[in-house]
Amino acid sequence: QVQLVEFGGGLVQAGGSLRLSCAASGLTFGRYAMGWFRQAPGKEREFVVRIGGSGGSTYADSVKGRFTISRDDGKATVYLQMNSLKPEDTAVYYCAAVLNYRAFAIDAVSYWGKGTLVTVSA
């Protein structure tokens, strides 16, 4: 059974940092592009960042320069370092696994984590 389990959410003040982790099991991790989506209260789920097996990555404009994604295939884990956090980053962050890096979209996600809440206070 495939599982994606997120860690690291919490409450932080604006300007602060958090590091999210997503530990995968039950899948051939290296075959998947990994990434994060987020969903703020009352809003639709949106793309945040993706990383391919080769390490190439793409960021949403809203987080570019502040967030950094990385992966450790040996540990089947993907990380999201979030710096200079803003109140508008408040959301539930979902880890996602997608087979096709180029088609990294909500309707192409093979597996989802249950999400971790990030709250940024002003």
Short mmCIF file of N, CA, C and O in Angstrom, two decimals:
data_model
loop_
_atom_site.label_atom_id
_atom_site.label_comp_id
_atom_site.label_asym_id
_atom_site.label_seq_id
_atom_site.Cartn_x
_atom_site.Cartn_y
_atom_site.Cartn_z
N GLN A 1 0.84 -1.19 0.00
CA GLN A 1 0.00 0.00 0.00
C GLN A 1 0.88 1.25 0.00
O GLN A 1 1.79 1.37 0.79
N VAL A 2 0.58 2.15 -0.91
CA VAL A 2 1.37 3.37 -1.01
C VAL A 2 0.94 4.38 0.06
O VAL A 2 -0.25 4.58 0.30
N GLN A 3 1.92 4.99 0.69
CA GLN A 3 1.65 6.04 1.66
C GLN A 3 2.61 7.19 1.45
O GLN A 3 3.80 6.98 1.22
N LEU A 4 2.06 8.39 1.52
CA LEU A 4 2.85 9.61 1.58
C LEU A 4 2.48 10.30 2.89
O LEU A 4 1.31 10.62 3.10
N VAL A 5 3.45 10.50 3.74
CA VAL A 5 3.19 11.08 5.06
C VAL A 5 3.99 12.35 5.22
O VAL A 5 5.22 12.34 5.14
N GLU A 6 3.26 13.44 5.45
CA GLU A 6 3.91 14.75 5.60
C GLU A 6 4.22 15.04 7.06
O GLU A 6 3.46 14.65 7.96
N PHE A 7 5.30 15.78 7.27
CA PHE A 7 5.70 16.23 8.60
C PHE A 7 6.14 17.69 8.50
O PHE A 7 6.56 18.15 7.44
N GLY A 8 6.06 18.39 9.61
CA GLY A 8 6.72 19.68 9.70
C GLY A 8 5.84 20.90 9.66
O GLY A 8 6.34 22.03 9.78
N GLY A 9 4.55 20.74 9.50
CA GLY A 9 3.69 21.91 9.52
C GLY A 9 3.61 22.51 10.92
O GLY A 9 4.08 21.94 11.89
N GLY A 10 3.03 23.69 10.98
CA GLY A 10 2.89 24.35 12.27
C GLY A 10 2.59 25.81 12.13
O GLY A 10 2.25 26.29 11.05
N LEU A 11 2.73 26.52 13.25
CA LEU A 11 2.46 27.95 13.31
C LEU A 11 3.79 28.70 13.34
O LEU A 11 4.68 28.37 14.13
N VAL A 12 3.90 29.71 12.50
CA VAL A 12 5.12 30.50 12.44
C VAL A 12 4.75 31.95 12.17
O VAL A 12 3.72 32.23 11.53
N GLN A 13 5.57 32.86 12.63
CA GLN A 13 5.35 34.27 12.36
C GLN A 13 5.81 34.62 10.95
O GLN A 13 6.70 33.97 10.39
N ALA A 14 5.23 35.66 10.41
CA ALA A 14 5.65 36.15 9.10
C ALA A 14 7.15 36.43 9.11
O ALA A 14 7.68 36.98 10.07
N GLY A 15 7.80 36.02 8.04
CA GLY A 15 9.25 36.17 7.95
C GLY A 15 10.01 34.96 8.43
O GLY A 15 11.22 34.86 8.21
N GLY A 16 9.32 34.05 9.07
CA GLY A 16 9.96 32.86 9.61
C GLY A 16 10.10 31.75 8.58
O GLY A 16 9.79 31.94 7.39
N SER A 17 10.56 30.60 9.06
CA SER A 17 10.84 29.46 8.19
C SER A 17 10.23 28.18 8.75
O SER A 17 10.06 28.04 9.97
N LEU A 18 9.92 27.28 7.85
CA LEU A 18 9.50 25.93 8.20
C LEU A 18 10.08 24.98 7.17
O LEU A 18 10.30 25.36 6.02
N ARG A 19 10.27 23.74 7.59
CA ARG A 19 10.71 22.70 6.67
C ARG A 19 9.72 21.55 6.72
O ARG A 19 9.50 20.95 7.77
N LEU A 20 9.13 21.28 5.57
CA LEU A 20 8.21 20.16 5.44
C LEU A 20 8.96 18.95 4.90
O LEU A 20 9.87 19.09 4.09
N SER A 21 8.54 17.78 5.35
CA SER A 21 9.07 16.53 4.82
C SER A 21 7.90 15.67 4.38
O SER A 21 6.80 15.76 4.92
N CYS A 22 8.16 14.83 3.38
CA CYS A 22 7.15 13.87 2.93
C CYS A 22 7.86 12.53 2.74
O CYS A 22 8.70 12.41 1.84
N ALA A 23 7.51 11.58 3.57
CA ALA A 23 8.11 10.26 3.51
C ALA A 23 7.19 9.32 2.74
O ALA A 23 6.01 9.19 3.07
N ALA A 24 7.74 8.69 1.71
CA ALA A 24 6.97 7.79 0.85
C ALA A 24 7.30 6.34 1.14
O ALA A 24 8.44 6.01 1.47
N SER A 25 6.31 5.50 0.98
CA SER A 25 6.52 4.06 1.11
C SER A 25 5.57 3.34 0.17
O SER A 25 4.52 3.88 -0.20
N GLY A 26 5.97 2.15 -0.23
CA GLY A 26 5.10 1.33 -1.06
C GLY A 26 5.14 1.65 -2.54
O GLY A 26 4.34 1.11 -3.32
N LEU A 27 6.05 2.52 -2.97
CA LEU A 27 6.19 2.83 -4.38
C LEU A 27 7.67 2.91 -4.75
O LEU A 27 8.52 3.07 -3.86
N THR A 28 7.94 2.81 -6.04
CA THR A 28 9.32 2.96 -6.52
C THR A 28 9.59 4.45 -6.63
O THR A 28 9.32 5.07 -7.65
N PHE A 29 10.13 5.00 -5.57
CA PHE A 29 10.20 6.46 -5.40
C PHE A 29 10.89 7.14 -6.58
O PHE A 29 10.43 8.18 -7.04
N GLY A 30 11.97 6.57 -7.03
CA GLY A 30 12.75 7.22 -8.09
C GLY A 30 12.02 7.35 -9.41
O GLY A 30 12.42 8.15 -10.26
N ARG A 31 10.94 6.62 -9.60
CA ARG A 31 10.17 6.68 -10.84
C ARG A 31 9.24 7.89 -10.87
O ARG A 31 8.71 8.24 -11.92
N TYR A 32 9.03 8.50 -9.73
CA TYR A 32 8.02 9.55 -9.62
C TYR A 32 8.63 10.93 -9.50
O TYR A 32 9.63 11.13 -8.81
N ALA A 33 7.99 11.86 -10.19
CA ALA A 33 8.19 13.26 -9.86
C ALA A 33 7.42 13.53 -8.57
O ALA A 33 6.31 13.02 -8.39
N MET A 34 8.00 14.31 -7.69
CA MET A 34 7.37 14.61 -6.41
C MET A 34 7.15 16.11 -6.31
O MET A 34 7.81 16.92 -6.98
N GLY A 35 6.23 16.47 -5.47
CA GLY A 35 6.00 17.90 -5.32
C GLY A 35 4.97 18.21 -4.26
O GLY A 35 4.55 17.33 -3.50
N TRP A 36 4.58 19.46 -4.25
CA TRP A 36 3.65 19.97 -3.25
C TRP A 36 2.57 20.83 -3.91
O TRP A 36 2.86 21.62 -4.80
N PHE A 37 1.37 20.63 -3.41
CA PHE A 37 0.27 21.53 -3.69
C PHE A 37 -0.16 22.11 -2.34
O PHE A 37 0.19 21.60 -1.29
N ARG A 38 -0.95 23.17 -2.41
CA ARG A 38 -1.49 23.71 -1.16
C ARG A 38 -2.92 24.20 -1.39
O ARG A 38 -3.31 24.53 -2.51
N GLN A 39 -3.66 24.24 -0.29
CA GLN A 39 -5.04 24.70 -0.36
C GLN A 39 -5.32 25.59 0.83
O GLN A 39 -5.29 25.15 1.99
N ALA A 40 -5.54 26.86 0.53
CA ALA A 40 -5.88 27.84 1.56
C ALA A 40 -7.37 27.78 1.85
O ALA A 40 -8.15 27.32 1.01
N PRO A 41 -7.77 28.25 3.02
CA PRO A 41 -9.20 28.22 3.37
C PRO A 41 -10.05 28.94 2.32
O PRO A 41 -9.76 30.08 1.95
N GLY A 42 -11.08 28.27 1.85
CA GLY A 42 -11.98 28.87 0.89
C GLY A 42 -11.46 28.98 -0.53
O GLY A 42 -12.11 29.58 -1.39
N LYS A 43 -10.28 28.38 -0.78
CA LYS A 43 -9.69 28.48 -2.12
C LYS A 43 -9.45 27.09 -2.69
O LYS A 43 -9.48 26.09 -1.98
N GLU A 44 -9.19 27.05 -4.00
CA GLU A 44 -8.91 25.79 -4.65
C GLU A 44 -7.47 25.36 -4.39
O GLU A 44 -6.60 26.19 -4.11
N ARG A 45 -7.24 24.08 -4.50
CA ARG A 45 -5.89 23.56 -4.35
C ARG A 45 -5.04 24.06 -5.52
O ARG A 45 -5.49 24.10 -6.67
N GLU A 46 -3.80 24.47 -5.20
CA GLU A 46 -2.93 25.03 -6.23
C GLU A 46 -1.55 24.41 -6.20
O GLU A 46 -1.07 23.96 -5.14
N PHE A 47 -0.90 24.43 -7.33
CA PHE A 47 0.47 23.93 -7.47
C PHE A 47 1.44 24.84 -6.74
O PHE A 47 1.34 26.07 -6.81
N VAL A 48 2.42 24.23 -6.07
CA VAL A 48 3.47 25.00 -5.40
C VAL A 48 4.82 24.73 -6.05
O VAL A 48 5.52 25.67 -6.45
N VAL A 49 5.20 23.46 -6.14
CA VAL A 49 6.54 23.13 -6.64
C VAL A 49 6.59 21.66 -7.03
O VAL A 49 5.85 20.83 -6.47
N ARG A 50 7.47 21.32 -7.97
CA ARG A 50 7.69 19.94 -8.36
C ARG A 50 9.19 19.70 -8.51
O ARG A 50 9.94 20.64 -8.80
N ILE A 51 9.58 18.43 -8.38
CA ILE A 51 10.97 18.04 -8.60
C ILE A 51 10.98 16.70 -9.30
O ILE A 51 10.26 15.78 -8.92
N GLY A 52 11.82 16.59 -10.34
CA GLY A 52 11.92 15.35 -11.08
C GLY A 52 12.99 14.44 -10.51
O GLY A 52 13.72 14.79 -9.59
N GLY A 53 13.08 13.27 -11.11
CA GLY A 53 14.07 12.31 -10.65
C GLY A 53 15.50 12.78 -10.82
O GLY A 53 16.39 12.40 -10.06
N SER A 54 15.72 13.65 -11.81
CA SER A 54 17.06 14.18 -12.06
C SER A 54 17.38 15.38 -11.19
O SER A 54 18.50 15.89 -11.21
N GLY A 55 16.40 15.85 -10.45
CA GLY A 55 16.59 17.00 -9.57
C GLY A 55 16.11 18.32 -10.12
O GLY A 55 16.12 19.33 -9.42
N GLY A 56 15.70 18.33 -11.39
CA GLY A 56 15.15 19.55 -11.95
C GLY A 56 13.87 19.94 -11.25
O GLY A 56 13.10 19.06 -10.81
N SER A 57 13.61 21.22 -11.11
CA SER A 57 12.45 21.66 -10.36
C SER A 57 11.80 22.88 -11.00
O SER A 57 12.42 23.61 -11.77
N THR A 58 10.53 23.07 -10.66
CA THR A 58 9.75 24.21 -11.11
C THR A 58 8.94 24.73 -9.94
O THR A 58 8.36 23.93 -9.20
N TYR A 59 8.90 26.05 -9.80
CA TYR A 59 8.20 26.68 -8.68
C TYR A 59 7.06 27.57 -9.19
O TYR A 59 7.18 28.20 -10.25
N ALA A 60 6.02 27.66 -8.41
CA ALA A 60 5.00 28.67 -8.65
C ALA A 60 5.63 30.04 -8.44
O ALA A 60 6.50 30.21 -7.58
N ASP A 61 5.18 31.02 -9.20
CA ASP A 61 5.75 32.37 -9.08
C ASP A 61 5.62 32.91 -7.66
O ASP A 61 6.50 33.65 -7.19
N SER A 62 4.56 32.54 -6.98
CA SER A 62 4.30 33.08 -5.65
C SER A 62 5.31 32.64 -4.60
O SER A 62 5.41 33.27 -3.55
N VAL A 63 6.05 31.56 -4.88
CA VAL A 63 7.00 31.05 -3.88
C VAL A 63 8.43 31.07 -4.38
O VAL A 63 9.36 30.75 -3.62
N LYS A 64 8.62 31.45 -5.62
CA LYS A 64 9.96 31.44 -6.22
C LYS A 64 10.89 32.34 -5.42
O LYS A 64 10.54 33.47 -5.09
N GLY A 65 12.08 31.81 -5.12
CA GLY A 65 13.06 32.58 -4.37
C GLY A 65 12.91 32.45 -2.87
O GLY A 65 13.79 32.87 -2.11
N ARG A 66 11.81 31.88 -2.41
CA ARG A 66 11.57 31.71 -0.97
C ARG A 66 11.53 30.24 -0.57
O ARG A 66 11.92 29.89 0.54
N PHE A 67 11.02 29.40 -1.44
CA PHE A 67 10.88 27.97 -1.15
C PHE A 67 11.93 27.19 -1.94
O PHE A 67 12.28 27.57 -3.06
N THR A 68 12.40 26.09 -1.34
CA THR A 68 13.35 25.21 -2.02
C THR A 68 12.94 23.77 -1.81
O THR A 68 12.75 23.33 -0.67
N ILE A 69 12.81 23.05 -2.91
CA ILE A 69 12.46 21.63 -2.83
C ILE A 69 13.72 20.79 -3.05
O ILE A 69 14.62 21.17 -3.79
N SER A 70 13.75 19.65 -2.38
CA SER A 70 14.84 18.70 -2.59
C SER A 70 14.29 17.30 -2.34
O SER A 70 13.21 17.14 -1.77
N ARG A 71 15.04 16.31 -2.80
CA ARG A 71 14.61 14.93 -2.59
C ARG A 71 15.81 14.06 -2.26
O ARG A 71 16.93 14.32 -2.74
N ASP A 72 15.55 13.03 -1.48
CA ASP A 72 16.56 12.04 -1.12
C ASP A 72 15.97 10.69 -1.50
O ASP A 72 15.15 10.13 -0.78
N ASP A 73 16.38 10.19 -2.66
CA ASP A 73 15.80 8.94 -3.14
C ASP A 73 16.16 7.77 -2.24
O ASP A 73 15.39 6.81 -2.13
N GLY A 74 17.31 7.82 -1.59
CA GLY A 74 17.71 6.75 -0.68
C GLY A 74 16.76 6.64 0.51
O GLY A 74 16.56 5.55 1.06
N LYS A 75 16.20 7.76 0.92
CA LYS A 75 15.27 7.78 2.04
C LYS A 75 13.82 7.88 1.57
O LYS A 75 12.91 7.94 2.41
N ALA A 76 13.62 7.92 0.26
CA ALA A 76 12.26 8.05 -0.30
C ALA A 76 11.53 9.23 0.35
O ALA A 76 10.38 9.11 0.79
N THR A 77 12.21 10.35 0.40
CA THR A 77 11.67 11.52 1.08
C THR A 77 11.90 12.76 0.23
O THR A 77 12.95 12.91 -0.39
N VAL A 78 10.91 13.63 0.25
CA VAL A 78 11.02 14.93 -0.41
C VAL A 78 10.86 16.00 0.67
O VAL A 78 10.07 15.83 1.60
N TYR A 79 11.60 17.08 0.50
CA TYR A 79 11.63 18.15 1.49
C TYR A 79 11.20 19.47 0.84
O TYR A 79 11.44 19.70 -0.34
N LEU A 80 10.61 20.32 1.66
CA LEU A 80 10.28 21.67 1.20
C LEU A 80 10.74 22.65 2.27
O LEU A 80 10.14 22.72 3.35
N GLN A 81 11.79 23.38 1.96
CA GLN A 81 12.27 24.44 2.85
C GLN A 81 11.55 25.73 2.50
O GLN A 81 11.64 26.18 1.35
N MET A 82 10.85 26.28 3.46
CA MET A 82 10.06 27.49 3.22
C MET A 82 10.63 28.62 4.07
O MET A 82 10.61 28.54 5.31
N ASN A 83 11.14 29.64 3.42
CA ASN A 83 11.70 30.80 4.09
C ASN A 83 10.88 32.04 3.78
O ASN A 83 10.08 32.06 2.85
N SER A 84 11.11 33.07 4.57
CA SER A 84 10.42 34.35 4.36
C SER A 84 8.92 34.15 4.21
O SER A 84 8.29 34.70 3.30
N LEU A 85 8.35 33.38 5.09
CA LEU A 85 6.94 33.03 4.98
C LEU A 85 6.06 34.26 5.15
O LEU A 85 6.37 35.18 5.93
N LYS A 86 4.95 34.23 4.44
CA LYS A 86 3.98 35.32 4.45
C LYS A 86 2.62 34.78 4.91
O LYS A 86 2.34 33.58 4.74
N PRO A 87 1.77 35.63 5.43
CA PRO A 87 0.43 35.16 5.83
C PRO A 87 -0.31 34.47 4.68
O PRO A 87 -1.07 33.52 4.93
N GLU A 88 -0.08 34.91 3.47
CA GLU A 88 -0.77 34.29 2.33
C GLU A 88 -0.24 32.90 1.99
O GLU A 88 -0.80 32.23 1.13
N ASP A 89 0.81 32.46 2.68
CA ASP A 89 1.28 31.08 2.53
C ASP A 89 0.48 30.13 3.42
O ASP A 89 0.67 28.90 3.33
N THR A 90 -0.37 30.66 4.26
CA THR A 90 -1.19 29.82 5.13
C THR A 90 -2.08 28.90 4.30
O THR A 90 -2.85 29.35 3.45
N ALA A 91 -1.94 27.59 4.56
CA ALA A 91 -2.68 26.60 3.77
C ALA A 91 -2.37 25.21 4.32
O ALA A 91 -1.44 25.03 5.11
N VAL A 92 -3.14 24.25 3.86
CA VAL A 92 -2.78 22.85 4.04
C VAL A 92 -1.89 22.47 2.86
O VAL A 92 -2.27 22.70 1.70
N TYR A 93 -0.73 21.94 3.16
CA TYR A 93 0.23 21.55 2.13
C TYR A 93 0.16 20.05 1.91
O TYR A 93 0.27 19.27 2.86
N TYR A 94 0.00 19.66 0.66
CA TYR A 94 -0.15 18.26 0.29
C TYR A 94 1.04 17.80 -0.54
O TYR A 94 1.38 18.43 -1.54
N CYS A 95 1.60 16.69 -0.13
CA CYS A 95 2.64 16.04 -0.92
C CYS A 95 1.97 15.23 -2.03
O CYS A 95 0.89 14.65 -1.82
N ALA A 96 2.62 15.18 -3.19
CA ALA A 96 2.03 14.48 -4.32
C ALA A 96 3.10 13.74 -5.12
O ALA A 96 4.23 14.22 -5.23
N ALA A 97 2.70 12.61 -5.67
CA ALA A 97 3.57 11.82 -6.54
C ALA A 97 2.92 11.71 -7.91
O ALA A 97 1.74 11.33 -8.01
N VAL A 98 3.69 12.03 -8.94
CA VAL A 98 3.20 12.03 -10.32
C VAL A 98 4.19 11.29 -11.19
O VAL A 98 5.39 11.53 -11.09
N LEU A 99 3.72 10.43 -12.07
CA LEU A 99 4.63 9.67 -12.92
C LEU A 99 5.29 10.54 -13.97
O LEU A 99 6.46 10.34 -14.30
N ASN A 100 4.56 11.51 -14.49
CA ASN A 100 5.08 12.31 -15.59
C ASN A 100 5.39 13.73 -15.11
O ASN A 100 4.48 14.51 -14.84
N TYR A 101 6.65 14.06 -14.99
CA TYR A 101 7.07 15.38 -14.50
C TYR A 101 6.46 16.50 -15.33
O TYR A 101 6.02 17.52 -14.78
N ARG A 102 6.38 16.30 -16.63
CA ARG A 102 5.87 17.36 -17.50
C ARG A 102 4.37 17.57 -17.35
O ARG A 102 3.85 18.60 -17.76
N ALA A 103 3.70 16.60 -16.77
CA ALA A 103 2.24 16.70 -16.58
C ALA A 103 1.91 16.77 -15.11
O ALA A 103 0.97 16.11 -14.65
N PHE A 104 2.67 17.54 -14.36
CA PHE A 104 2.50 17.62 -12.92
C PHE A 104 1.32 18.54 -12.61
O PHE A 104 1.48 19.74 -12.45
N ALA A 105 0.15 17.93 -12.52
CA ALA A 105 -1.08 18.68 -12.27
C ALA A 105 -1.98 17.85 -11.37
O ALA A 105 -1.77 16.65 -11.19
N ILE A 106 -2.98 18.53 -10.81
CA ILE A 106 -3.86 17.86 -9.84
C ILE A 106 -4.47 16.60 -10.42
O ILE A 106 -4.51 15.55 -9.76
N ASP A 107 -4.92 16.66 -11.67
CA ASP A 107 -5.61 15.50 -12.24
C ASP A 107 -4.64 14.41 -12.68
O ASP A 107 -5.07 13.36 -13.15
N ALA A 108 -3.35 14.65 -12.55
CA ALA A 108 -2.35 13.64 -12.91
C ALA A 108 -1.68 13.01 -11.70
O ALA A 108 -0.79 12.17 -11.85
N VAL A 109 -2.08 13.41 -10.51
CA VAL A 109 -1.45 12.90 -9.30
C VAL A 109 -1.83 11.44 -9.07
O VAL A 109 -3.01 11.09 -9.05
N SER A 110 -0.81 10.61 -8.89
CA SER A 110 -1.04 9.20 -8.62
C SER A 110 -1.34 8.96 -7.15
O SER A 110 -2.19 8.14 -6.80
N TYR A 111 -0.60 9.68 -6.29
CA TYR A 111 -0.76 9.50 -4.85
C TYR A 111 -0.68 10.84 -4.14
O TYR A 111 0.15 11.68 -4.50
N TRP A 112 -1.52 10.98 -3.12
CA TRP A 112 -1.56 12.18 -2.29
C TRP A 112 -1.21 11.83 -0.85
O TRP A 112 -1.59 10.78 -0.35
N GLY A 113 -0.57 12.77 -0.18
CA GLY A 113 -0.50 12.70 1.27
C GLY A 113 -1.78 13.29 1.86
O GLY A 113 -2.61 13.85 1.13
N LYS A 114 -1.92 13.19 3.18
CA LYS A 114 -3.13 13.68 3.83
C LYS A 114 -3.05 15.17 4.12
O LYS A 114 -4.08 15.78 4.46
N GLY A 115 -1.88 15.73 4.01
CA GLY A 115 -1.72 17.16 4.19
C GLY A 115 -1.21 17.55 5.57
O GLY A 115 -1.44 16.84 6.55
N THR A 116 -0.53 18.68 5.60
CA THR A 116 -0.05 19.25 6.87
C THR A 116 -0.34 20.75 6.85
O THR A 116 -0.12 21.41 5.83
N LEU A 117 -0.84 21.25 7.95
CA LEU A 117 -1.27 22.65 8.02
C LEU A 117 -0.10 23.56 8.35
O LEU A 117 0.62 23.34 9.32
N VAL A 118 0.04 24.59 7.54
CA VAL A 118 1.00 25.66 7.79
C VAL A 118 0.22 26.94 8.02
O VAL A 118 -0.58 27.34 7.18
N THR A 119 0.46 27.56 9.17
CA THR A 119 -0.22 28.80 9.50
C THR A 119 0.83 29.87 9.74
O THR A 119 1.73 29.69 10.57
N VAL A 120 0.72 30.97 9.00
CA VAL A 120 1.68 32.07 9.13
C VAL A 120 0.94 33.27 9.69
O VAL A 120 0.01 33.78 9.06
N SER A 121 1.34 33.70 10.86
CA SER A 121 0.69 34.84 11.50
C SER A 121 1.37 36.15 11.10
O SER A 121 2.58 36.19 10.87
N ALA A 122 0.56 37.19 11.04
CA ALA A 122 1.09 38.50 10.62
C ALA A 122 1.93 39.15 11.72
O ALA A 122 1.76 38.83 12.88
#
